[in-house]
Amino acid sequence: MDHFSSKDMALSAQKKILSRMATKSSVQMFIDDTTSEILDELYRVSKGYSGNKSEAQKVIKDLVKIAVKIGLLFRNNRFSTEELGIATDFKKKLHQGAMTAISFYEVDFTFDNGVMSEILTSCRDMLLKLVNTHLTPKSHNRINHVFNHYSDPELLTKLYEPSGPFRPNLTKICKGLDKLMEDGTI
């Protein structure tokens, strides 16, 4: 028997359209100012660390596409009860990661790249489990790309150097994370 659902087709079309229009101006419709500022700083860190503007843009674009697609799935009630439990665990882990990032920033020489890397890897694994049946392998690759990039121990070590070149970026990232936690966003 042929299974057709206009709701499924509409959701698929929305995901496709959103994946093609993940530009800075269109992102403003889906991502608040604080998150946008954090993404800008993450871009600057990636560009400064890798020395590759196009790679830094690709990481941020992948991050935005994934966030928008997951938001779309959530708004369209596509997650099962079990998946919503995974989403709740992911949000808790993300909150823990934000608190850890801020703590490492506030207290010099406490940074442990193993701890941050483990939190980010755990977040990646939960996210992949959450979207396993909803997104394509290409989207799964985007998730891996983003999390593998930002959980790189060398990048994290450079980011957290107390007198390092990325200290101003880290300051803005942590202030943004703090605001998102206060607002209850993460």
mmCIF file of C-alpha atoms in Angstrom:
data_model
loop_
_atom_site.group_PDB
_atom_site.id
_atom_site.type_symbol
_atom_site.label_atom_id
_atom_site.label_comp_id
_atom_site.label_asym_id
_atom_site.label_seq_id
_atom_site.Cartn_x
_atom_site.Cartn_y
_atom_site.Cartn_z
ATOM 1 C CA MET A 1 0.000 0.000 0.000
ATOM 2 C CA ASP A 2 1.307 3.423 -0.953
ATOM 3 C CA HIS A 3 1.811 5.698 2.064
ATOM 4 C CA PHE A 4 1.405 9.405 1.332
ATOM 5 C CA SER A 5 1.196 12.209 3.847
ATOM 6 C CA SER A 6 0.961 15.848 2.851
ATOM 7 C CA LYS A 7 2.190 16.772 6.332
ATOM 8 C CA ASP A 8 5.357 14.698 5.810
ATOM 9 C CA MET A 9 5.827 16.223 2.374
ATOM 10 C CA ALA A 10 5.392 19.761 3.736
ATOM 11 C CA LEU A 11 7.895 19.100 6.520
ATOM 12 C CA SER A 12 10.388 17.710 4.024
ATOM 13 C CA ALA A 13 9.939 20.777 1.807
ATOM 14 C CA GLN A 14 10.435 23.110 4.776
ATOM 15 C CA LYS A 15 13.654 21.318 5.773
ATOM 16 C CA LYS A 16 14.911 21.499 2.177
ATOM 17 C CA ILE A 17 14.105 25.197 1.844
ATOM 18 C CA LEU A 18 15.687 26.011 5.200
ATOM 19 C CA SER A 19 18.841 24.065 4.356
ATOM 20 C CA ARG A 20 19.293 26.191 1.237
ATOM 21 C CA MET A 21 18.633 29.556 2.873
ATOM 22 C CA ALA A 22 20.885 29.321 5.931
ATOM 23 C CA THR A 23 22.467 32.709 5.327
ATOM 24 C CA LYS A 24 23.182 35.334 7.949
ATOM 25 C CA SER A 25 20.126 37.438 7.041
ATOM 26 C CA SER A 26 17.688 34.525 6.995
ATOM 27 C CA VAL A 27 19.068 33.108 10.231
ATOM 28 C CA GLN A 28 17.896 36.262 12.021
ATOM 29 C CA MET A 29 14.322 34.932 11.641
ATOM 30 C CA PHE A 30 15.156 31.762 13.597
ATOM 31 C CA ILE A 31 17.964 32.661 15.993
ATOM 32 C CA ASP A 32 17.874 35.370 18.640
ATOM 33 C CA ASP A 33 20.452 38.171 18.885
ATOM 34 C CA THR A 34 22.416 36.610 21.745
ATOM 35 C CA THR A 35 22.776 33.296 19.928
ATOM 36 C CA SER A 36 23.727 35.150 16.763
ATOM 37 C CA GLU A 37 26.478 36.995 18.630
ATOM 38 C CA ILE A 38 27.799 33.704 20.025
ATOM 39 C CA LEU A 39 27.804 32.213 16.517
ATOM 40 C CA ASP A 40 29.712 35.250 15.217
ATOM 41 C CA GLU A 41 32.358 34.744 17.896
ATOM 42 C CA LEU A 42 32.558 31.007 17.204
ATOM 43 C CA TYR A 43 33.094 31.877 13.538
ATOM 44 C CA ARG A 44 35.919 34.279 14.441
ATOM 45 C CA VAL A 45 37.556 31.635 16.642
ATOM 46 C CA SER A 46 37.279 29.003 13.906
ATOM 47 C CA LYS A 47 38.625 31.371 11.267
ATOM 48 C CA GLY A 48 41.485 32.503 13.500
ATOM 49 C CA TYR A 49 42.374 28.976 14.554
ATOM 50 C CA SER A 50 42.180 27.296 11.159
ATOM 51 C CA GLY A 51 43.240 30.279 9.068
ATOM 52 C CA ASN A 52 40.567 29.142 6.620
ATOM 53 C CA LYS A 53 37.616 31.482 6.104
ATOM 54 C CA SER A 54 35.581 29.044 3.994
ATOM 55 C CA GLU A 55 36.001 26.214 6.527
ATOM 56 C CA ALA A 56 34.914 28.524 9.370
ATOM 57 C CA GLN A 57 31.864 29.575 7.362
ATOM 58 C CA LYS A 58 31.006 25.941 6.597
ATOM 59 C CA VAL A 59 31.139 24.958 10.283
ATOM 60 C CA ILE A 60 28.800 27.781 11.283
ATOM 61 C CA LYS A 61 26.497 27.142 8.328
ATOM 62 C CA ASP A 62 26.301 23.462 9.289
ATOM 63 C CA LEU A 63 25.558 24.416 12.902
ATOM 64 C CA VAL A 64 22.765 26.772 11.841
ATOM 65 C CA LYS A 65 21.222 24.255 9.434
ATOM 66 C CA ILE A 66 21.121 21.591 12.133
ATOM 67 C CA ALA A 67 19.671 23.944 14.757
ATOM 68 C CA VAL A 68 16.956 25.156 12.390
ATOM 69 C CA LYS A 69 16.048 21.632 11.238
ATOM 70 C CA ILE A 70 15.813 20.336 14.799
ATOM 71 C CA GLY A 71 13.703 23.350 15.751
ATOM 72 C CA LEU A 72 11.439 22.626 12.813
ATOM 73 C CA LEU A 73 11.070 18.972 13.817
ATOM 74 C CA PHE A 74 10.283 20.021 17.378
ATOM 75 C CA ARG A 75 7.684 22.614 16.344
ATOM 76 C CA ASN A 76 6.005 20.018 14.133
ATOM 77 C CA ASN A 77 5.831 17.484 17.010
ATOM 78 C CA ARG A 78 7.933 14.924 15.150
ATOM 79 C CA PHE A 79 9.743 13.541 18.186
ATOM 80 C CA SER A 80 8.423 10.510 20.060
ATOM 81 C CA THR A 81 8.192 10.461 23.849
ATOM 82 C CA GLU A 82 11.495 8.584 23.997
ATOM 83 C CA GLU A 83 13.130 11.140 21.689
ATOM 84 C CA LEU A 84 11.784 14.008 23.788
ATOM 85 C CA GLY A 85 13.546 12.374 26.742
ATOM 86 C CA ILE A 86 16.771 12.385 24.721
ATOM 87 C CA ALA A 87 16.147 16.051 23.878
ATOM 88 C CA THR A 88 15.740 16.846 27.579
ATOM 89 C CA ASP A 89 18.988 15.016 28.380
ATOM 90 C CA PHE A 90 20.707 16.907 25.554
ATOM 91 C CA LYS A 91 19.506 20.252 26.922
ATOM 92 C CA LYS A 92 20.780 19.319 30.398
ATOM 93 C CA LYS A 93 24.169 18.318 28.966
ATOM 94 C CA LEU A 94 24.304 21.533 26.931
ATOM 95 C CA HIS A 95 23.521 23.505 30.093
ATOM 96 C CA GLN A 96 26.283 21.620 31.930
ATOM 97 C CA GLY A 97 28.651 22.417 29.054
ATOM 98 C CA ALA A 98 27.774 26.108 29.192
ATOM 99 C CA MET A 99 28.312 26.209 32.962
ATOM 100 C CA THR A 100 31.625 24.373 32.588
ATOM 101 C CA ALA A 101 32.765 26.693 29.792
ATOM 102 C CA ILE A 102 31.969 29.747 31.904
ATOM 103 C CA SER A 103 33.654 28.272 34.988
ATOM 104 C CA PHE A 104 36.833 27.509 33.040
ATOM 105 C CA TYR A 105 36.758 31.061 31.659
ATOM 106 C CA GLU A 106 36.232 32.732 35.032
ATOM 107 C CA VAL A 107 38.978 30.834 36.862
ATOM 108 C CA ASP A 108 42.283 31.001 34.988
ATOM 109 C CA PHE A 109 44.370 27.838 34.653
ATOM 110 C CA THR A 110 41.460 25.513 35.558
ATOM 111 C CA PHE A 111 40.718 24.593 31.950
ATOM 112 C CA ASP A 112 40.770 20.868 31.194
ATOM 113 C CA ASN A 113 40.369 20.157 27.487
ATOM 114 C CA GLY A 114 39.479 16.531 28.247
ATOM 115 C CA VAL A 115 36.426 17.620 30.237
ATOM 116 C CA MET A 116 35.181 20.050 27.571
ATOM 117 C CA SER A 117 35.912 17.626 24.775
ATOM 118 C CA GLU A 118 33.980 14.860 26.579
ATOM 119 C CA ILE A 119 30.955 17.117 27.154
ATOM 120 C CA LEU A 120 30.891 18.154 23.495
ATOM 121 C CA THR A 121 31.317 14.559 22.308
ATOM 122 C CA SER A 122 28.490 13.459 24.598
ATOM 123 C CA CYS A 123 26.272 16.250 23.218
ATOM 124 C CA ARG A 124 27.094 15.147 19.671
ATOM 125 C CA ASP A 125 26.190 11.532 20.422
ATOM 126 C CA MET A 126 22.868 12.516 22.023
ATOM 127 C CA LEU A 127 22.012 14.778 19.114
ATOM 128 C CA LEU A 128 22.777 12.042 16.587
ATOM 129 C CA LYS A 129 20.553 9.662 18.547
ATOM 130 C CA LEU A 130 17.775 12.273 18.659
ATOM 131 C CA VAL A 131 17.717 12.892 14.899
ATOM 132 C CA ASN A 132 18.674 9.391 13.803
ATOM 133 C CA THR A 133 15.402 8.619 12.034
ATOM 134 C CA HIS A 134 14.455 12.206 11.136
ATOM 135 C CA LEU A 135 17.417 13.624 9.245
ATOM 136 C CA THR A 136 19.517 12.398 6.350
ATOM 137 C CA PRO A 137 23.068 11.044 6.591
ATOM 138 C CA LYS A 138 24.201 14.386 5.156
ATOM 139 C CA SER A 139 22.714 16.136 8.210
ATOM 140 C CA HIS A 140 24.347 13.549 10.484
ATOM 141 C CA ASN A 141 27.664 14.421 8.823
ATOM 142 C CA ARG A 142 26.993 18.096 9.539
ATOM 143 C CA ILE A 143 26.479 17.306 13.227
ATOM 144 C CA ASN A 144 29.746 15.353 13.298
ATOM 145 C CA HIS A 145 31.541 18.156 11.466
ATOM 146 C CA VAL A 146 30.421 20.837 13.936
ATOM 147 C CA PHE A 147 31.039 18.863 17.113
ATOM 148 C CA ASN A 148 34.320 17.353 15.938
ATOM 149 C CA HIS A 149 35.546 20.827 15.040
ATOM 150 C CA TYR A 150 34.681 22.454 18.366
ATOM 151 C CA SER A 151 35.729 19.499 20.520
ATOM 152 C CA ASP A 152 39.237 19.557 19.039
ATOM 153 C CA PRO A 153 41.515 19.637 22.130
ATOM 154 C CA GLU A 154 44.038 21.930 20.401
ATOM 155 C CA LEU A 155 41.357 24.464 19.466
ATOM 156 C CA LEU A 156 39.931 24.347 22.998
ATOM 157 C CA THR A 157 43.380 24.810 24.543
ATOM 158 C CA LYS A 158 44.053 27.853 22.314
ATOM 159 C CA LEU A 159 40.615 29.258 23.114
ATOM 160 C CA TYR A 160 41.181 29.036 26.867
ATOM 161 C CA GLU A 161 44.735 30.431 27.000
ATOM 162 C CA PRO A 162 44.468 33.240 29.596
ATOM 163 C CA SER A 163 46.574 35.623 27.492
ATOM 164 C CA GLY A 164 45.780 33.977 24.178
ATOM 165 C CA PRO A 165 44.526 35.601 20.996
ATOM 166 C CA PHE A 166 40.991 34.264 21.460
ATOM 167 C CA ARG A 167 40.424 35.623 24.970
ATOM 168 C CA PRO A 168 38.201 38.513 23.762
ATOM 169 C CA ASN A 169 36.127 36.027 21.750
ATOM 170 C CA LEU A 170 35.830 33.690 24.738
ATOM 171 C CA THR A 171 34.704 36.614 26.905
ATOM 172 C CA LYS A 172 31.860 37.393 24.491
ATOM 173 C CA ILE A 173 30.940 33.716 24.087
ATOM 174 C CA CYS A 174 30.750 33.188 27.855
ATOM 175 C CA LYS A 175 28.733 36.385 28.410
ATOM 176 C CA GLY A 176 26.316 35.195 25.748
ATOM 177 C CA LEU A 177 26.086 31.712 27.279
ATOM 178 C CA ASP A 178 25.437 33.277 30.675
ATOM 179 C CA LYS A 179 22.597 35.339 29.216
ATOM 180 C CA LEU A 180 21.079 32.284 27.490
ATOM 181 C CA MET A 181 21.199 30.378 30.785
ATOM 182 C CA GLU A 182 19.563 33.287 32.651
ATOM 183 C CA ASP A 183 16.817 33.421 30.004
ATOM 184 C CA GLY A 184 16.287 29.664 30.314
ATOM 185 C CA THR A 185 17.168 29.096 26.663
ATOM 186 C CA ILE A 186 19.830 26.555 27.644
#
